[in-house]
XYZ file of N, CA and C in Angstrom:
366
model
N 73.157 52.610 80.405
C 73.213 53.145 81.765
C 72.939 54.644 81.728
N 72.094 55.109 82.617
C 71.786 56.527 82.719
C 72.693 57.164 83.769
N 73.528 58.054 83.310
C 74.488 58.704 84.195
C 74.057 60.122 84.564
N 72.765 60.442 84.513
C 72.327 61.821 84.749
C 72.692 62.308 86.156
N 72.588 61.457 87.157
C 72.981 61.864 88.517
C 74.483 62.103 88.606
N 75.241 61.279 87.916
C 76.691 61.469 87.903
C 77.056 62.765 87.185
N 76.331 63.069 86.133
C 76.579 64.324 85.417
C 76.273 65.522 86.317
N 75.228 65.405 87.114
C 74.898 66.460 88.076
C 76.049 66.645 89.068
N 76.589 65.549 89.566
C 77.736 65.624 90.489
C 78.944 66.267 89.803
N 79.166 65.892 88.556
C 80.273 66.492 87.805
C 80.076 67.997 87.658
N 78.853 68.420 87.415
C 78.574 69.856 87.302
C 78.903 70.583 88.603
N 78.539 69.991 89.730
C 78.853 70.592 91.030
C 80.364 70.697 91.210
N 81.069 69.621 90.907
C 82.529 69.615 91.049
C 83.152 70.678 90.159
N 82.702 70.765 88.925
C 83.253 71.758 88.001
C 82.946 73.180 88.463
N 81.783 73.385 89.046
C 81.448 74.703 89.593
C 82.379 75.049 90.755
N 82.632 74.080 91.630
C 83.536 74.313 92.759
C 84.966 74.570 92.276
N 85.390 73.847 91.251
C 86.720 74.081 90.672
C 86.811 75.492 90.111
N 85.763 75.922 89.441
C 85.720 77.277 88.896
C 85.763 78.312 90.021
N 85.029 78.056 91.092
C 85.052 78.965 92.241
C 86.449 79.044 92.843
N 87.112 77.913 92.973
C 88.476 77.908 93.514
C 89.401 78.715 92.614
N 89.273 78.547 91.310
C 90.105 79.320 90.381
C 89.874 80.818 90.560
N 88.617 81.227 90.701
C 88.298 82.648 90.903
C 88.888 83.159 92.213
N 88.758 82.363 93.263
C 89.296 82.747 94.570
C 90.812 82.880 94.492
N 91.459 81.909 93.855
C 92.922 81.948 93.756
C 93.383 83.113 92.886
N 92.627 83.450 91.862
C 92.973 84.613 91.046
C 92.793 85.908 91.832
N 91.794 85.944 92.678
C 91.539 87.139 93.488
C 92.627 87.358 94.535
N 92.982 86.286 95.240
C 93.930 86.408 96.341
C 95.378 86.173 95.921
N 95.571 85.552 94.771
C 96.915 85.211 94.321
C 97.222 83.758 94.614
N 98.089 83.211 93.824
C 98.453 81.798 93.990
C 99.715 81.706 94.842
N 99.580 82.190 96.062
C 100.708 82.274 96.976
C 100.367 81.530 98.270
N 101.209 80.586 98.623
C 100.971 79.746 99.796
C 100.870 80.566 101.077
N 101.752 81.541 101.254
C 101.724 82.348 102.475
C 100.429 83.150 102.592
N 99.961 83.684 101.480
C 98.688 84.414 101.490
C 97.554 83.473 101.850
N 97.587 82.282 101.292
C 96.578 81.259 101.609
C 96.540 81.001 103.115
N 97.699 80.901 103.744
C 97.760 80.624 105.177
C 97.319 81.813 106.023
N 97.623 83.022 105.558
C 97.401 84.218 106.370
C 96.008 84.826 106.223
N 95.371 84.628 105.095
C 94.072 85.257 104.858
C 92.958 84.244 105.133
N 92.220 84.460 106.221
C 91.222 83.458 106.610
C 90.100 83.317 105.584
N 89.768 84.389 104.893
C 88.722 84.295 103.864
C 89.185 83.385 102.733
N 90.422 83.549 102.316
C 91.018 82.710 101.272
C 91.052 81.258 101.749
N 91.614 81.076 102.926
C 91.829 79.746 103.495
C 90.520 78.957 103.604
N 89.542 79.556 104.258
C 88.294 78.826 104.507
C 87.449 78.660 103.244
N 87.488 79.632 102.357
C 86.655 79.512 101.150
C 87.140 78.396 100.233
N 88.442 78.302 99.999
C 88.912 77.220 99.124
C 88.789 75.863 99.814
N 88.990 75.836 101.117
C 88.845 74.566 101.832
C 87.402 74.075 101.802
N 86.445 74.982 101.906
C 85.033 74.593 101.825
C 84.719 74.052 100.432
N 85.263 74.679 99.403
C 85.060 74.179 98.037
C 85.649 72.781 97.883
N 86.827 72.557 98.450
C 87.430 71.222 98.389
C 86.558 70.195 99.105
N 85.981 70.589 100.219
C 85.081 69.678 100.935
C 83.876 69.324 100.059
N 83.317 70.314 99.380
C 82.173 70.074 98.488
C 82.566 69.155 97.330
N 83.757 69.350 96.805
C 84.244 68.481 95.726
C 84.338 67.044 96.228
N 84.893 66.871 97.412
C 85.000 65.534 97.992
C 83.646 64.919 98.262
N 82.713 65.728 98.748
C 81.362 65.244 99.034
C 80.676 64.767 97.756
N 80.739 65.565 96.712
C 80.112 65.178 95.438
C 80.807 63.976 94.819
N 82.114 63.923 94.941
C 82.869 62.797 94.381
C 82.499 61.488 95.055
N 82.141 61.562 96.317
C 81.754 60.363 97.046
C 80.375 59.845 96.689
N 79.624 60.623 95.937
C 78.251 60.236 95.605
C 78.086 59.735 94.176
N 79.201 59.539 93.478
C 79.103 58.958 92.140
C 78.565 57.536 92.243
N 77.868 57.114 91.209
C 77.340 55.751 91.179
C 78.483 54.741 91.109
N 78.184 53.538 91.523
C 79.162 52.452 91.436
C 79.588 52.246 89.991
N 78.633 52.321 89.070
C 78.937 52.138 87.644
C 79.915 53.195 87.147
N 79.708 54.432 87.579
C 80.601 55.517 87.177
C 82.004 55.269 87.718
N 82.092 54.918 88.991
C 83.396 54.671 89.610
C 84.109 53.502 88.943
N 83.372 52.463 88.610
C 83.981 51.314 87.927
C 84.445 51.696 86.525
N 83.644 52.483 85.847
C 83.979 52.901 84.486
C 85.303 53.669 84.451
N 85.540 54.484 85.456
C 86.728 55.334 85.474
C 87.752 54.905 86.532
N 87.674 53.664 86.954
C 88.569 53.176 88.013
C 90.041 53.249 87.627
N 90.333 53.132 86.342
C 91.733 53.194 85.908
C 92.250 54.630 85.830
N 91.361 55.612 85.985
C 91.754 57.014 85.869
C 91.764 57.752 87.208
N 90.993 57.261 88.169
C 90.837 57.955 89.447
C 90.970 56.958 90.589
N 91.740 57.340 91.596
C 91.831 56.545 92.819
C 90.708 57.010 93.750
N 89.575 56.340 93.680
C 88.395 56.765 94.425
C 88.611 56.688 95.927
N 89.460 55.792 96.388
C 89.751 55.720 97.828
C 90.442 56.994 98.293
N 91.339 57.513 97.466
C 92.049 58.747 97.803
C 91.082 59.934 97.841
N 90.161 59.961 96.891
C 89.158 61.031 96.861
C 88.313 60.982 98.136
N 87.910 59.792 98.526
C 87.105 59.632 99.741
C 87.898 60.062 100.970
N 89.172 59.740 101.004
C 90.027 60.136 102.118
C 90.090 61.655 102.228
N 90.272 62.326 101.110
C 90.323 63.791 101.114
C 89.017 64.353 101.666
N 87.911 63.818 101.183
C 86.603 64.286 101.642
C 86.450 64.076 103.137
N 86.808 62.903 103.633
C 86.664 62.609 105.056
C 87.536 63.510 105.915
N 88.729 63.814 105.435
C 89.600 64.714 106.188
C 88.983 66.099 106.310
N 88.436 66.605 105.212
C 87.830 67.934 105.269
C 86.549 67.941 106.096
N 85.777 66.897 106.008
C 84.493 66.864 106.706
C 84.629 66.550 108.194
N 85.584 65.702 108.550
C 85.645 65.209 109.923
C 86.903 65.599 110.690
N 87.943 65.985 110.000
C 89.200 66.320 110.687
C 89.767 67.627 110.151
N 88.866 68.571 109.901
C 89.235 69.837 109.267
C 90.393 70.532 109.979
N 90.339 70.565 111.300
C 91.370 71.241 112.080
C 92.716 70.542 111.952
N 92.695 69.248 111.704
C 93.921 68.468 111.625
C 94.537 68.439 110.223
N 93.896 69.081 109.269
C 94.406 69.057 107.897
C 95.804 69.654 107.832
N 96.630 69.066 107.026
C 97.973 69.560 106.786
C 97.882 70.632 105.706
N 98.225 71.862 106.075
C 98.081 72.983 105.143
C 98.894 72.799 103.874
N 100.077 72.241 103.992
C 100.917 72.034 102.816
C 100.274 71.031 101.854
N 99.718 69.960 102.400
C 99.052 68.967 101.544
C 97.795 69.556 100.902
N 97.092 70.390 101.647
C 95.917 71.048 101.076
C 96.332 71.949 99.922
N 97.401 72.706 100.100
C 97.893 73.586 99.037
C 98.316 72.768 97.814
N 98.969 71.643 98.048
C 99.344 70.770 96.932
C 98.103 70.235 96.225
N 97.075 69.920 96.991
C 95.817 69.476 96.390
C 95.253 70.571 95.497
N 95.268 71.799 95.990
C 94.740 72.930 95.220
C 95.541 73.202 93.954
N 96.844 73.126 94.060
C 97.684 73.572 92.943
C 98.104 72.469 91.983
N 98.130 71.226 92.438
C 98.578 70.134 91.567
C 97.454 69.153 91.223
N 96.796 68.631 92.245
C 95.770 67.614 92.013
C 94.522 68.187 91.357
N 94.051 69.314 91.860
C 92.769 69.850 91.409
C 92.707 70.129 89.907
N 93.722 70.739 89.302
C 93.648 70.939 87.847
C 93.532 69.622 87.070
N 94.195 68.590 87.541
C 94.120 67.277 86.883
C 92.724 66.682 87.062
N 92.195 66.776 88.277
C 90.865 66.232 88.554
C 89.796 67.010 87.789
N 89.966 68.320 87.703
C 89.021 69.135 86.932
C 89.011 68.686 85.474
N 90.174 68.471 84.915
C 90.275 68.014 83.529
C 89.570 66.669 83.351
N 89.786 65.757 84.283
C 89.091 64.471 84.237
C 87.578 64.681 84.255
N 87.098 65.521 85.170
C 85.657 65.746 85.307
C 85.065 66.373 84.050
N 85.781 67.308 83.449
C 85.307 67.904 82.191
C 85.190 66.847 81.105
N 86.219 66.046 80.965
C 86.207 65.000 79.935
C 85.104 63.974 80.186
N 84.950 63.551 81.430
C 83.906 62.580 81.761
C 82.527 63.169 81.496
N 82.334 64.428 81.860
C 81.041 65.077 81.639
C 80.676 65.091 80.157
N 81.615 65.529 79.323
C 81.318 65.619 77.890
C 81.184 64.242 77.242
N 81.922 63.283 77.750
C 81.800 61.911 77.248
C 80.413 61.349 77.553
N 79.960 61.531 78.780
C 78.639 61.038 79.165
C 77.527 61.802 78.447
N 77.713 63.097 78.309
C 76.714 63.908 77.605
C 76.567 63.450 76.156
N 77.685 63.168 75.521
C 77.665 62.698 74.137
C 76.925 61.365 74.042
N 77.211 60.457 74.965
C 76.546 59.146 74.970
C 75.041 59.277 75.180
N 74.643 60.186 76.038
C 73.217 60.365 76.312
C 72.482 60.959 75.111
N 73.206 61.699 74.278
C 72.601 62.321 73.096
C 72.577 61.399 71.887
N 73.243 60.269 71.972
C 73.290 59.334 70.837
C 72.061 58.468 70.785
């Protein structure tokens, strides 16, 4: 199976994760600052939307391969909330996504990327 498109999606996700880390380092990892600074708020939320968008475009084979590691329905839900119900997003849940879920998902994406890259080079 050729996972080159999935690897491209992983690269986008990892870039967005890196951008979020830079933004959070710049503004601080403080919930109140996140709520009060519109540049902070909108920039990380846009990155999360991009992560959700790219995650929704993984191939069926990729999703099946990693089904035991990722709840793809939850990822799709996050993406849909950011894309279609942005104003209705719960700020606390978004902050939890940024501070708890995202580092775990980033780690998964890094591991999946290197695993697929290794397979393609064999």
